[in-house]
Coordinates of C-alpha atoms in Angstrom, one line a residue:
M7 CA 0.0 0.0 0.0
S8 CA 1.4 3.4 -1.0
L9 CA 1.7 6.3 1.4
I10 CA -1.3 8.1 -0.2
E11 CA -3.4 4.9 0.0
S12 CA -2.5 4.6 3.6
C13 CA -3.6 8.1 4.3
Q14 CA -6.9 7.4 2.5
S15 CA -7.4 4.3 4.6
L16 CA -7.3 6.6 7.7
G17 CA -9.8 9.0 6.1
I18 CA -7.1 11.6 5.3
Y19 CA -7.4 13.2 1.9
V20 CA -4.1 13.7 0.0
A21 CA -3.9 14.9 -3.5
P22 CA -2.5 12.2 -5.9
E23 CA 0.4 14.6 -6.9
A24 CA 1.4 15.4 -3.3
T25 CA 5.1 15.1 -2.4
I26 CA 6.2 13.2 0.6
Q27 CA 7.0 16.4 2.4
E28 CA 3.5 17.7 1.7
I29 CA 2.1 14.4 3.1
I30 CA 4.3 14.8 6.2
D31 CA 2.9 18.3 6.7
I32 CA -0.7 17.1 6.5
L33 CA 0.0 14.1 8.9
K34 CA 1.6 16.4 11.5
T35 CA -1.6 18.3 11.9
Q36 CA -3.4 15.0 12.9
A37 CA -0.7 13.2 14.7
D38 CA -2.6 13.0 18.0
D39 CA -4.2 9.9 16.5
L40 CA -1.8 7.0 17.1
K41 CA -2.3 5.4 13.7
V42 CA -1.6 8.7 12.0
K43 CA 1.5 9.2 14.2
L44 CA 2.8 5.8 13.0
L45 CA 2.1 6.7 9.4
L46 CA 4.0 10.0 10.0
G47 CA 7.0 8.0 11.1
I48 CA 6.8 5.9 8.0
A49 CA 6.5 9.1 5.9
Y50 CA 9.7 10.5 7.5
Q51 CA 11.3 7.1 6.8
E52 CA 10.4 7.3 3.1
E53 CA 11.8 10.8 3.0
E54 CA 15.0 9.5 4.7
Q55 CA 14.6 12.0 7.6
E56 CA 15.8 9.3 10.0
E57 CA 16.1 11.4 13.2
E58 CA 12.6 12.6 12.8
A59 CA 11.3 9.2 12.1
F60 CA 13.0 7.7 15.2
K61 CA 11.5 10.4 17.4
V62 CA 8.0 9.7 16.1
F63 CA 8.4 5.9 16.4
E64 CA 9.7 6.4 19.9
E65 CA 6.7 8.5 20.9
A66 CA 4.2 6.1 19.3
A67 CA 5.9 3.1 21.0
A68 CA 5.5 4.9 24.3
Q69 CA 1.8 5.3 23.6
G70 CA 1.4 1.6 22.9
S71 CA 2.0 1.0 19.2
L72 CA 3.6 -2.4 18.7
S73 CA 4.6 -1.5 15.1
A74 CA 6.3 1.6 16.4
L75 CA 8.1 -0.5 19.1
Y76 CA 9.4 -2.7 16.3
Q77 CA 10.6 0.3 14.3
K78 CA 12.3 1.7 17.3
A79 CA 14.2 -1.5 17.9
A80 CA 15.2 -1.6 14.3
Y81 CA 16.5 1.9 14.3
L82 CA 18.5 1.3 17.5
Y83 CA 20.0 -1.8 16.1
D84 CA 21.0 -0.1 12.8
G85 CA 22.0 3.2 14.5
R86 CA 19.7 5.1 12.1
G87 CA 18.7 8.5 13.4
V88 CA 19.9 7.6 16.9
E89 CA 23.1 6.2 18.5
K90 CA 23.4 2.5 17.9
N91 CA 22.4 0.4 21.0
T92 CA 22.5 -3.3 20.1
K93 CA 21.6 -4.6 23.6
L94 CA 18.5 -2.3 23.9
A95 CA 17.5 -3.1 20.4
I96 CA 17.5 -6.9 21.1
D97 CA 15.7 -6.4 24.4
L98 CA 13.0 -4.3 22.6
M99 CA 12.7 -6.8 19.7
Q100 CA 12.2 -9.6 22.3
E101 CA 9.5 -7.5 23.9
V102 CA 7.8 -7.1 20.4
I103 CA 7.8 -10.9 20.1
E104 CA 6.3 -11.4 23.6
L105 CA 3.5 -8.9 22.9
A106 CA 2.9 -10.1 19.3
Q107 CA 2.5 -13.7 20.4
K108 CA -0.6 -12.7 22.3
D109 CA -2.3 -11.1 19.2
D110 CA -3.2 -13.2 16.1
K111 CA -3.4 -10.1 14.0
Q112 CA 0.3 -9.4 14.5
E113 CA 1.6 -12.6 12.8
H114 CA 3.5 -10.6 10.1
L115 CA 5.1 -8.3 12.7
L116 CA 6.0 -11.3 14.8
Q117 CA 7.7 -13.0 11.9
N118 CA 9.7 -9.9 11.1
A119 CA 10.8 -9.6 14.7
Y120 CA 11.9 -13.3 14.6
L121 CA 13.8 -12.6 11.4
N122 CA 15.7 -9.6 12.8
L123 CA 16.4 -11.2 16.1
G124 CA 17.9 -14.1 14.3
R125 CA 20.1 -11.7 12.3
A126 CA 21.1 -10.0 15.5
Y127 CA 22.3 -13.3 17.1
W128 CA 24.1 -14.3 13.9
D129 CA 25.9 -11.0 13.6
A130 CA 26.9 -10.9 17.3
F131 CA 30.5 -11.7 18.3
P132 CA 30.7 -14.6 18.9
H133 CA 27.6 -15.3 16.9
N134 CA 25.0 -17.7 18.2
A135 CA 24.0 -19.9 15.3
A136 CA 21.6 -22.0 17.4
K137 CA 19.6 -18.9 18.3
A138 CA 19.7 -17.6 14.8
E139 CA 18.5 -20.9 13.5
E140 CA 15.7 -21.0 16.0
Y141 CA 14.4 -17.5 15.2
W142 CA 14.7 -17.8 11.4
T143 CA 12.9 -21.2 11.5
Q144 CA 10.0 -19.5 13.4
A145 CA 10.0 -16.6 10.9
A146 CA 10.0 -19.0 7.9
A147 CA 7.0 -20.8 9.4
E148 CA 7.5 -24.1 7.6
G149 CA 7.6 -22.4 4.2
T150 CA 4.6 -20.2 4.7
G151 CA 6.4 -17.3 6.4
L152 CA 9.0 -14.7 5.4
L153 CA 11.0 -15.3 2.2
D154 CA 14.0 -13.5 3.8
A155 CA 14.0 -16.1 6.6
M156 CA 14.0 -19.0 4.2
I157 CA 17.0 -17.4 2.4
E158 CA 18.8 -16.9 5.7
L159 CA 18.2 -20.6 6.6
S160 CA 19.5 -21.7 3.2
K161 CA 22.7 -19.7 3.7
L162 CA 23.1 -21.1 7.3
Y163 CA 22.9 -24.6 6.0
A164 CA 25.3 -23.9 3.3
H165 CA 27.9 -22.5 5.7
P166 CA 30.9 -24.8 6.1
V167 CA 30.5 -25.1 9.8
Y168 CA 26.7 -25.7 9.8
K169 CA 26.5 -27.5 6.5
N170 CA 23.4 -29.6 6.0
E171 CA 22.6 -30.3 2.3
E172 CA 19.1 -31.7 2.9
K173 CA 18.0 -28.7 4.9
C174 CA 19.8 -26.3 2.5
F175 CA 17.9 -27.9 -0.4
Y176 CA 14.6 -27.8 1.5
W177 CA 14.8 -24.1 2.2
H178 CA 16.0 -23.2 -1.3
Q179 CA 13.0 -25.1 -2.5
N180 CA 10.7 -23.2 -0.3
A181 CA 12.3 -19.9 -1.2
A182 CA 11.9 -20.7 -4.9
G183 CA 8.3 -21.5 -4.3
A184 CA 7.9 -18.1 -2.6
G185 CA 9.4 -16.3 -5.7
H186 CA 13.1 -16.2 -5.1
V187 CA 14.5 -16.8 -8.6
P188 CA 18.1 -17.5 -7.7
S189 CA 17.1 -20.3 -5.4
Q190 CA 15.6 -22.0 -8.5
A191 CA 19.0 -22.0 -10.0
I192 CA 20.7 -23.3 -6.8
I193 CA 18.1 -26.1 -6.7
G194 CA 19.3 -27.0 -10.2
K195 CA 22.8 -27.2 -8.9
F196 CA 21.8 -29.6 -6.1
Y197 CA 20.0 -31.8 -8.7
L198 CA 23.1 -31.7 -11.0
E199 CA 25.5 -32.7 -8.2
G200 CA 23.1 -35.0 -6.3
K201 CA 23.5 -33.1 -3.1
G202 CA 20.6 -33.1 -0.7
I203 CA 18.4 -34.8 -3.3
G204 CA 18.8 -37.5 -5.9
Q205 CA 21.0 -36.7 -8.9
S206 CA 19.1 -35.7 -12.1
T207 CA 20.6 -33.8 -14.9
S208 CA 17.3 -33.3 -16.7
K209 CA 15.7 -31.8 -13.5
A210 CA 18.8 -29.6 -13.2
M211 CA 18.5 -28.3 -16.7
N212 CA 14.8 -27.6 -16.2
C213 CA 15.6 -25.6 -13.0
F214 CA 18.3 -23.6 -14.8
K215 CA 15.9 -22.9 -17.7
R216 CA 13.1 -21.7 -15.5
S217 CA 15.4 -19.6 -13.5
A218 CA 16.9 -18.0 -16.6
V219 CA 13.4 -17.3 -18.1
N220 CA 12.5 -15.6 -14.9
G221 CA 15.5 -13.3 -15.2
S222 CA 18.2 -14.9 -13.1
A223 CA 21.8 -14.3 -14.4
L224 CA 22.9 -17.1 -12.1
G225 CA 20.4 -19.6 -13.6
R226 CA 21.4 -18.7 -17.2
A227 CA 25.1 -18.9 -16.4
M228 CA 24.6 -22.4 -14.9
L229 CA 22.6 -23.4 -17.9
A230 CA 25.5 -22.2 -20.1
E231 CA 28.0 -24.1 -18.0
L232 CA 26.0 -27.3 -18.3
Y233 CA 25.7 -26.9 -22.1
Y234 CA 29.5 -26.3 -22.3
K235 CA 30.4 -29.4 -20.3
R236 CA 28.1 -31.4 -22.5
K237 CA 30.0 -30.0 -25.5
M238 CA 26.9 -28.1 -26.7
F239 CA 29.1 -25.2 -27.5
T240 CA 26.7 -23.1 -29.7
E241 CA 24.1 -23.1 -26.9
A242 CA 26.7 -22.5 -24.3
A243 CA 28.0 -19.4 -26.2
Q244 CA 24.5 -18.1 -26.8
Q245 CA 23.4 -18.4 -23.1
S246 CA 26.7 -17.1 -21.6
K247 CA 26.7 -14.1 -24.1
R248 CA 23.2 -13.2 -22.9
V249 CA 24.5 -13.1 -19.3
C250 CA 27.4 -10.9 -20.3
D251 CA 25.1 -8.6 -22.2
T252 CA 23.2 -7.8 -19.0
A253 CA 26.3 -6.0 -17.5
D254 CA 27.0 -2.3 -17.7
S255 CA 29.4 -1.3 -20.4
D256 CA 32.0 -0.4 -17.8
F257 CA 31.4 -3.6 -15.8
D258 CA 30.3 -1.8 -12.6
F259 CA 29.0 -4.3 -10.1
S260 CA 28.8 -2.1 -7.1
E261 CA 24.9 -2.0 -7.1
K262 CA 24.5 -5.7 -8.0
D263 CA 23.5 -8.5 -5.5
E264 CA 25.7 -11.5 -4.8
H265 CA 23.6 -13.9 -7.0
Y266 CA 24.0 -11.6 -10.0
K267 CA 27.7 -11.2 -9.4
K268 CA 28.2 -14.9 -9.2
G269 CA 26.1 -15.5 -12.3
F270 CA 28.0 -12.9 -14.3
C271 CA 31.3 -14.3 -13.1
L272 CA 30.4 -17.8 -14.3
G273 CA 28.7 -16.6 -17.5
A274 CA 31.8 -14.4 -18.4
F275 CA 34.1 -17.4 -17.8
I276 CA 32.1 -19.7 -20.1
Y277 CA 31.8 -17.0 -22.8
S278 CA 35.4 -16.2 -22.5
R279 CA 36.3 -19.8 -23.0
C280 CA 34.1 -20.0 -26.0
L281 CA 35.7 -16.9 -27.5
Q282 CA 39.2 -18.0 -26.7
L283 CA 38.8 -21.4 -28.3
G284 CA 36.3 -20.4 -31.0
R285 CA 33.7 -22.8 -29.6
G286 CA 30.1 -22.0 -30.7
T287 CA 31.1 -18.5 -31.8
L288 CA 33.9 -16.7 -33.7
A289 CA 37.2 -16.5 -31.8
D290 CA 38.0 -13.2 -30.1
Y291 CA 41.0 -13.5 -27.8
D292 CA 41.1 -9.8 -26.7
Y293 CA 37.5 -9.8 -25.6
S294 CA 37.9 -13.1 -23.9
V295 CA 40.7 -11.6 -21.7
E296 CA 38.5 -8.5 -21.1
L297 CA 35.7 -10.8 -19.8
L298 CA 38.0 -12.7 -17.5
H299 CA 39.0 -9.4 -15.9
A300 CA 35.3 -8.4 -15.6
A301 CA 34.6 -11.8 -14.0
A302 CA 37.2 -11.2 -11.4
S303 CA 35.8 -7.7 -10.7
A304 CA 32.3 -9.2 -10.2
D305 CA 33.4 -12.0 -7.8
S306 CA 37.2 -12.5 -7.3
E307 CA 36.9 -15.5 -5.1
Y308 CA 34.6 -17.4 -7.5
A309 CA 36.8 -16.3 -10.4
N310 CA 39.8 -17.9 -8.7
Q311 CA 37.9 -21.1 -8.2
L312 CA 36.8 -21.1 -11.9
Q313 CA 40.4 -20.4 -13.0
R314 CA 41.5 -23.5 -11.1
E315 CA 38.8 -25.5 -12.9
I316 CA 40.2 -24.3 -16.2
I317 CA 43.7 -25.3 -15.3
A318 CA 42.4 -28.7 -14.2
G319 CA 40.7 -29.1 -17.6
Q320 CA 37.2 -29.1 -16.0
I321 CA 36.0 -26.1 -18.1

């Protein structure tokens, strides 16, 4: 729901062309109402006036708004608009959980509190993986809860210390079902390698194709890699080129997420190999070298791994 729609739901008229600052000015005149005050905090938040947002959330929390208490805890944890106070933030988030558990209408807020408390325990030094797992599992609600919690669990079970291939597959499967396209590609990798699930190249290829169709650079790159290793070089060159074509002309990856970076890195390596050896496309040694540098810029650690695979004759 947009800010204007939220205003309308509270019976506050706001012109469709109103700026956020104009909405703030309107809400300030009616902020004695607790719901309006909470919306004022959200408006400040959208306008990135963090100090003002925190003040409003703090006031609303003191007046009994559970959503505002959640926001206050989040601001204290992040140090946005207020001095960072991790301990107080965790205490407040636990209070949110205790209160939300008593109200069936607060299920979404409860799950978000679980998610953030899990992150707090994971980020702590030393981190508490057991607590993080407990809270993320509650936030994920057996696959019906928060997508972000499912993703966190899939990462937890992929961690070298806490590795559990069956659980990692399970949560990627749930995340994919909830709309997380990169997880569809990762499921394909599990099928391809027979990890956490029975090996099936055909299922792997189907997963890669679905992920690619849905816009995943990682899925398309994995599809290109599979084609290349099966000596289907024309298809490998076509798919890997499409991955490379998604990058900026200057290969700036600063705003890209980890899945895109990894996908580009793999796609660039496969296309570079095709260009270098003239497999499935015309040879172009200079561009193949440029792509290798771009791959390293996207994900240096993964690029080093792929380089070792080339040396070993695996690519």
